GROMACS .gro file of C-alpha atoms in nm:
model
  277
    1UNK     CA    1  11.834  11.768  11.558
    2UNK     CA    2  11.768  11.764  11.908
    3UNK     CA    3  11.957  11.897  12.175
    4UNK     CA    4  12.033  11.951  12.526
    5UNK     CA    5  11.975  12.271  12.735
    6UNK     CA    6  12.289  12.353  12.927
    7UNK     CA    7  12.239  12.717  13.027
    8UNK     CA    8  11.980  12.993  13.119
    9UNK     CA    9  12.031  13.335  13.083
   10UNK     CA   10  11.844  13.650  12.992
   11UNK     CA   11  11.692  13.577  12.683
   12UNK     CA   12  11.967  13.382  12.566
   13UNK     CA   13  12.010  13.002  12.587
   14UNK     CA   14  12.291  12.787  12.537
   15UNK     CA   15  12.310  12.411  12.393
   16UNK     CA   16  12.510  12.118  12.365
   17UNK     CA   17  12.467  11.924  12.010
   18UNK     CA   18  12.495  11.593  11.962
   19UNK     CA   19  12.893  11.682  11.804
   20UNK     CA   20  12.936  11.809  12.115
   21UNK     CA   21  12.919  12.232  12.021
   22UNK     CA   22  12.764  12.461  12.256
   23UNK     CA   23  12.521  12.673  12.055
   24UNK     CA   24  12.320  13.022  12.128
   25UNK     CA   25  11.967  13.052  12.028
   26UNK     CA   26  11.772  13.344  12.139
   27UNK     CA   27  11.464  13.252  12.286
   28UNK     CA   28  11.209  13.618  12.286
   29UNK     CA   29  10.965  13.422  12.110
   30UNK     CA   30  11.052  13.043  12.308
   31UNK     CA   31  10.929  12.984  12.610
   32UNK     CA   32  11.182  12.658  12.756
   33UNK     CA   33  11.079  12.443  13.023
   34UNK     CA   34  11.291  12.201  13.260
   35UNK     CA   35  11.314  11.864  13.147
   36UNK     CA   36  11.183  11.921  12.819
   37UNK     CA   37  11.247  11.854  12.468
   38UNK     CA   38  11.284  12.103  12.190
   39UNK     CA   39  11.325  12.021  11.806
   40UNK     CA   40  11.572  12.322  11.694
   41UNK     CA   41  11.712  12.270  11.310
   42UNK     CA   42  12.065  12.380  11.333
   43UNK     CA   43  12.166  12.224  10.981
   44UNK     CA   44  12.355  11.912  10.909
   45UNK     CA   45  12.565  11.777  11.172
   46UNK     CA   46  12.865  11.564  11.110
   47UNK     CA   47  12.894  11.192  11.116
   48UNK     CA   48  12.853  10.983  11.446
   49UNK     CA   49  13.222  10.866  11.403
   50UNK     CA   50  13.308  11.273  11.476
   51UNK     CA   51  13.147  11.309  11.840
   52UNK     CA   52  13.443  11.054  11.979
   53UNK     CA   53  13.673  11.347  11.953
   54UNK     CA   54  13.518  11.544  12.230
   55UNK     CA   55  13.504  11.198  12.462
   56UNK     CA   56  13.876  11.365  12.594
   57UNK     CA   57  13.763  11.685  12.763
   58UNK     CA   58  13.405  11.679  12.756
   59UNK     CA   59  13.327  11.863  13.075
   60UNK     CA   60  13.454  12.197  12.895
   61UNK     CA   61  13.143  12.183  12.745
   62UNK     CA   62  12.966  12.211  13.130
   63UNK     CA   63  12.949  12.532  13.268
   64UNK     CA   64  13.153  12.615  13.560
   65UNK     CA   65  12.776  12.667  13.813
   66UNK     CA   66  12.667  12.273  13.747
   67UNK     CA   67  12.668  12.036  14.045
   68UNK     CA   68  12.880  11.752  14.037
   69UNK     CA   69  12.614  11.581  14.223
   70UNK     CA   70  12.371  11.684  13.930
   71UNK     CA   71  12.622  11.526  13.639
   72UNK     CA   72  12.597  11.166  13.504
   73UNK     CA   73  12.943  11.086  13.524
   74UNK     CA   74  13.163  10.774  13.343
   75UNK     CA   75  13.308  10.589  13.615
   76UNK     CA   76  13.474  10.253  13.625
   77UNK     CA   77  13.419   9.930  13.892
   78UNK     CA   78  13.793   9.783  13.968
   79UNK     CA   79  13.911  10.095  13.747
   80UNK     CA   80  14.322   9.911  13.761
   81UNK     CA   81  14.225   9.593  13.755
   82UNK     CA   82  14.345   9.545  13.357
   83UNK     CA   83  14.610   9.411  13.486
   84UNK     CA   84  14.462   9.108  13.684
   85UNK     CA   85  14.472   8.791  13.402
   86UNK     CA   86  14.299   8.518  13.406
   87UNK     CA   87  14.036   8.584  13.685
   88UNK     CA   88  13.670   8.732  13.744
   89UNK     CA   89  13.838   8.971  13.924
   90UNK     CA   90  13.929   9.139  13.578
   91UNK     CA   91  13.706   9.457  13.545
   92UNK     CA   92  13.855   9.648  13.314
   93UNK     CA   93  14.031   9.600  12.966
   94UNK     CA   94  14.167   9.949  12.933
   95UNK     CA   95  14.456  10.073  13.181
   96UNK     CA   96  14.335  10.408  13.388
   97UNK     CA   97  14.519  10.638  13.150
   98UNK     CA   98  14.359  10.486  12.838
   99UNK     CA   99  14.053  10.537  13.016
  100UNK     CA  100  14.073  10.885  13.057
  101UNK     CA  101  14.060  11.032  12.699
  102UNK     CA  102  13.696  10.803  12.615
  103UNK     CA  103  13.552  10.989  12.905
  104UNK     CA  104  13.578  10.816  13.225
  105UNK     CA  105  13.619  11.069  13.531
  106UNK     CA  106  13.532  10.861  13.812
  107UNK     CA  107  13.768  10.549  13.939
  108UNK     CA  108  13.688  10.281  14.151
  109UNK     CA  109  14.031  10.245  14.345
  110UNK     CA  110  14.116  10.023  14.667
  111UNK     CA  111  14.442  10.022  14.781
  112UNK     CA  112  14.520   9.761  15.030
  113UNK     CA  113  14.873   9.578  15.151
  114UNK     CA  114  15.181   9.869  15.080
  115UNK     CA  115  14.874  10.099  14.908
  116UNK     CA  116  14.893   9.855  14.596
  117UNK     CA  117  14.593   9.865  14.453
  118UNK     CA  118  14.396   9.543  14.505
  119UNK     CA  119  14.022   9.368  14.336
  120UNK     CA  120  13.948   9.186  14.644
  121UNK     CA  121  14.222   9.087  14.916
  122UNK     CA  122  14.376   8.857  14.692
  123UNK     CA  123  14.430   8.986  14.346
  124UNK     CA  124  14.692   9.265  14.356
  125UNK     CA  125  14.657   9.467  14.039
  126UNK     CA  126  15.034   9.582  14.117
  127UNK     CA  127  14.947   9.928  14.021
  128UNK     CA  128  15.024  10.179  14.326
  129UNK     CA  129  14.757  10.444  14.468
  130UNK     CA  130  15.043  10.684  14.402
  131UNK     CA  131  15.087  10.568  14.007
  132UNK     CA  132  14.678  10.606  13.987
  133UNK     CA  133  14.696  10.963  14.118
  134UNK     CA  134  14.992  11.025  13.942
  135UNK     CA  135  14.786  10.921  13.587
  136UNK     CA  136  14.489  11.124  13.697
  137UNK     CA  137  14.757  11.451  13.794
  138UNK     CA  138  14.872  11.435  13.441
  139UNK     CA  139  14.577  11.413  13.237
  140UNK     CA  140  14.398  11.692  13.467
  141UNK     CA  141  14.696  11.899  13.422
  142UNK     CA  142  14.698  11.817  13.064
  143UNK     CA  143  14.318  11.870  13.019
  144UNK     CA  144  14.221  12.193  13.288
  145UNK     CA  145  13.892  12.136  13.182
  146UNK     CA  146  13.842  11.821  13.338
  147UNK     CA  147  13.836  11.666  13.667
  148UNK     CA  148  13.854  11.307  13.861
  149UNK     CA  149  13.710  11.136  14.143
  150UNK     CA  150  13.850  10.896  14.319
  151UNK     CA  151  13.645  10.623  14.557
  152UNK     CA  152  13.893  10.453  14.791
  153UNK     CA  153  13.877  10.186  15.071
  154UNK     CA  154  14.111   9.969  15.239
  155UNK     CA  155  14.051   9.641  15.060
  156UNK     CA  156  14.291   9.465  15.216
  157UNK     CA  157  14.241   9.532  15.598
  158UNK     CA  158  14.581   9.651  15.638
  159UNK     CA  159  14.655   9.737  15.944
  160UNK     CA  160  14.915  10.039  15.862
  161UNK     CA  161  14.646  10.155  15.580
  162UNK     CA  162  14.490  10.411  15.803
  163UNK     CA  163  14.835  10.579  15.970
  164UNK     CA  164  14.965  10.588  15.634
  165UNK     CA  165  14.708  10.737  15.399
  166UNK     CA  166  14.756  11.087  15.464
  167UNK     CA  167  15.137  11.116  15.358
  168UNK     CA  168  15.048  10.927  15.032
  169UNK     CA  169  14.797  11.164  14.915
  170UNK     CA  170  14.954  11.475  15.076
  171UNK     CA  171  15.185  11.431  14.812
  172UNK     CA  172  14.920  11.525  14.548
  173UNK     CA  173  14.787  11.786  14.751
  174UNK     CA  174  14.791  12.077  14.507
  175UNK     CA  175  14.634  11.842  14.286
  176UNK     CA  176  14.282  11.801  14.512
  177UNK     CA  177  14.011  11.945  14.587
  178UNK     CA  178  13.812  11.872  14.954
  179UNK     CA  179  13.441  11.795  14.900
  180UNK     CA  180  13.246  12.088  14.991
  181UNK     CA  181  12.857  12.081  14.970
  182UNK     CA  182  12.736  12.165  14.617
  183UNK     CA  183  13.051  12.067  14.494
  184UNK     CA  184  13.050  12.270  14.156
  185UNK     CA  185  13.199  12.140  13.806
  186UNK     CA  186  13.423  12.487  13.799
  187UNK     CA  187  13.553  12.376  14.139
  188UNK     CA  188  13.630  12.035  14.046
  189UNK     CA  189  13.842  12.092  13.708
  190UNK     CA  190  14.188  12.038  13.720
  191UNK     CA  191  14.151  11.884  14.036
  192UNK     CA  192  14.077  11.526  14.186
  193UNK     CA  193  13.822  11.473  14.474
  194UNK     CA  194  13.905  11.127  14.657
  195UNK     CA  195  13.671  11.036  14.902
  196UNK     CA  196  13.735  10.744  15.135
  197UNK     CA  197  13.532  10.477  15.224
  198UNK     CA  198  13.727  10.430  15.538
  199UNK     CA  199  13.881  10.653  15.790
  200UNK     CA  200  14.236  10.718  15.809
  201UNK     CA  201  14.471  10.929  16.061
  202UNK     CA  202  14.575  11.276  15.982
  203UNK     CA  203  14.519  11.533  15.782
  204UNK     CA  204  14.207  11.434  15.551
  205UNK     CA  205  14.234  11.496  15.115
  206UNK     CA  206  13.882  11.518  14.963
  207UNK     CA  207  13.595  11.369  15.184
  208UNK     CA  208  13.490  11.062  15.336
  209UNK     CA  209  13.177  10.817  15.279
  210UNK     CA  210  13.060  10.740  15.619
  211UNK     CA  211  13.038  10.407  15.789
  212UNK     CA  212  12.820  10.092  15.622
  213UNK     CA  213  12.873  10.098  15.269
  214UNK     CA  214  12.596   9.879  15.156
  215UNK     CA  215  12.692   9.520  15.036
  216UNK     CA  216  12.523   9.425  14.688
  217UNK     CA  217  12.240   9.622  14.727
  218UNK     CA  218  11.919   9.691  14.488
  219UNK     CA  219  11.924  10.004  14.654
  220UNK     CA  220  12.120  10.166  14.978
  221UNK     CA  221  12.286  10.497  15.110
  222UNK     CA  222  12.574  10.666  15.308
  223UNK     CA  223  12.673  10.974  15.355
  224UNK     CA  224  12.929  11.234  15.236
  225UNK     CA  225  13.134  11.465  15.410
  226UNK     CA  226  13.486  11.621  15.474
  227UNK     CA  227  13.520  11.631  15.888
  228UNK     CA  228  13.494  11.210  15.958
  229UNK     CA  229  13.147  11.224  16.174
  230UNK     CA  230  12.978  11.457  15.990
  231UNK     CA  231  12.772  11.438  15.666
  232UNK     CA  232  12.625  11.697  15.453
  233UNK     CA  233  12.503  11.486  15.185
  234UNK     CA  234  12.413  11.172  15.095
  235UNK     CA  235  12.488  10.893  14.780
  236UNK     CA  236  12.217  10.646  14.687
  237UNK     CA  237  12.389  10.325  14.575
  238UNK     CA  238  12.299  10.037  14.337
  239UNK     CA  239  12.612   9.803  14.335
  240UNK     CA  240  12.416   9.459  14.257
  241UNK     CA  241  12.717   9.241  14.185
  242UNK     CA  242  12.680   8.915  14.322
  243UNK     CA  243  12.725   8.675  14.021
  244UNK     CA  244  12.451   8.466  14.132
  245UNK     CA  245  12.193   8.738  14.122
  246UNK     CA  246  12.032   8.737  13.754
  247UNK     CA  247  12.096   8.984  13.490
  248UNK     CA  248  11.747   9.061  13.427
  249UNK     CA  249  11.701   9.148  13.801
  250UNK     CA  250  12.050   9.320  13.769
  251UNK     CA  251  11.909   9.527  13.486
  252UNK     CA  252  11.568   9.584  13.675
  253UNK     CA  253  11.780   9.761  13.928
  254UNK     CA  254  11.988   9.968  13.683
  255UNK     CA  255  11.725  10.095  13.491
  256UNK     CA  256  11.532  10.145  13.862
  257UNK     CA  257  11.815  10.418  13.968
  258UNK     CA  258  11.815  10.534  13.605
  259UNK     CA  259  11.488  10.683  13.669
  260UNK     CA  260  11.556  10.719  14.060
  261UNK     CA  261  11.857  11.032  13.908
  262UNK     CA  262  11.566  11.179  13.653
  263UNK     CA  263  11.290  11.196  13.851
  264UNK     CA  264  11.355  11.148  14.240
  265UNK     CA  265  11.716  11.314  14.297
  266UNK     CA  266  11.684  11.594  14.521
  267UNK     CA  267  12.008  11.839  14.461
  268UNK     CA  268  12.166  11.761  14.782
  269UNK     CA  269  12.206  11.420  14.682
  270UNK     CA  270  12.452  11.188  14.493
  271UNK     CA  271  12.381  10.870  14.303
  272UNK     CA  272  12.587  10.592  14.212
  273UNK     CA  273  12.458  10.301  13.948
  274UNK     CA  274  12.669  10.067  13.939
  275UNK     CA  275  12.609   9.733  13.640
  276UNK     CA  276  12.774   9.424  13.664
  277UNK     CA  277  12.751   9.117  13.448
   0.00000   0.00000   0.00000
């Protein structure tokens, strides 16, 4: 069976199986190298049906020193937007909290008019920024092993959206984490890290992207940071999803930034690979 190397140390080596077990192998006669494969018979594993049982908390099996920034994460485009009928606007099937136990950590979230959460400025989902958090508070606090991100933006060009988005997430405050360089998995769990895509007023929860996200791009970048003004790190962005772009040029892009996180991803940076239909 093959498996993945998760941790180093002395001559002891730790691995995550495809059932989703972390394993020890002692390695005084194995020699492992980064980004390599090794065939290791550890017996008969159980049926592919079994592995959906660790989808819930699978970040316990990540040890506490791995970079966020280093993790390929589940996330969801228009994460609330089950709700929306009838419309292209419709991301998502599943409702945030029934996204949470198949794996998905990061959400997609713009709240716009009253901080509903909106898919564009017309199609209110009429789920609340405050009910999202709320879901996410729960299921961290539920699940200590696990954490959230959050990506937010004012979709609607409110104009109270900036005075007014401190108070609503001070009031999961105990709940966050700020973004700190080399953000570490053991930092995040139990916690959610929102980062905005806009500025807001007052005190600041999480971080902030800064200014000129890139529209529909094959391939763009911002950067990340806590004080507004001044970025540590940066995200590289494929977000293709104009519907009259093709899907094999979507796909061309996808599996671009695929290779872009193996091969070209220096630590200091994050990378978000977005596919749309």
């Amino acid at each position: 069976a093959w498996v993945a190397l998760v941790t180093t140390g002395g001559n002891q080596r730790k691995m995550l199986t495809p059932d989703g077990k972390v394993v020890g192998r002692s390695t005084q006669n194995v020699t492992f190298g980064a980004a390599k494969r090794y065939g290791i018979n550890l017996g008969t594993l159980p049926a592919s049906s079994a592995w959906k049982s660790t989808y819930g908390t699978w970040m316990k099996y990540i040890p506490d020193n791995v970079l966020v920034s280093d993790l390929s994460i589940p996330g969801t485009h228009g994460a609330a937007t089950s709700s929306v009928s009838g419309s292209s606007a419709k991301c998502q099937s599943l409702t945030i909290a029934n996204q949470l136990p198949i794996g998905v950590r990061l959400f997609d979230l713009r709240p716009g008019n009253n901080f509903n959460i909106y898919h564009s400025s017309i199609y209110n989902t009429k789920v609340s920024l405050s009910s999202a958090l709320s879901t996410l508070k729960t299921y961290i606090t539920n699940n200590p092993t696990e954490g959230c991100i959050a990506f937010i933006k004012n979709e609607t060009g409110w104009s109270s959206w900036s005075s007014g988005m401190s108070a609503q997430l001070a009031t999961y405050a105990s709940n966050m984490v700020n973004y700190t360089e080399k953000l570490t998995v053991g930092q995040l769990r139990g916690k959610i890290l929102v980062i905005s895509r806009d500025n807001y007023s007052g005190t600041i929860y999480g971080g902030n992207f800064s200014n000129g996200w890139p529209d529909n791009t094959s391939g763009g970048s911002v950067g990340i940071g806590y004080n507004q003004g001044t970025w540590t790190e940066t995200l590289w962005l494929q977000d293709q999803y104009d519907s009259g772009t093709s899907e094999s040029t979507k796909l061309a892009s996808f599996k671009a930034y695929v290779d872009k996180a193996h091969n070209n991803k220096a630590t200091n940076e994050w990378l978000c690979n977005q596919l749309h239909k």
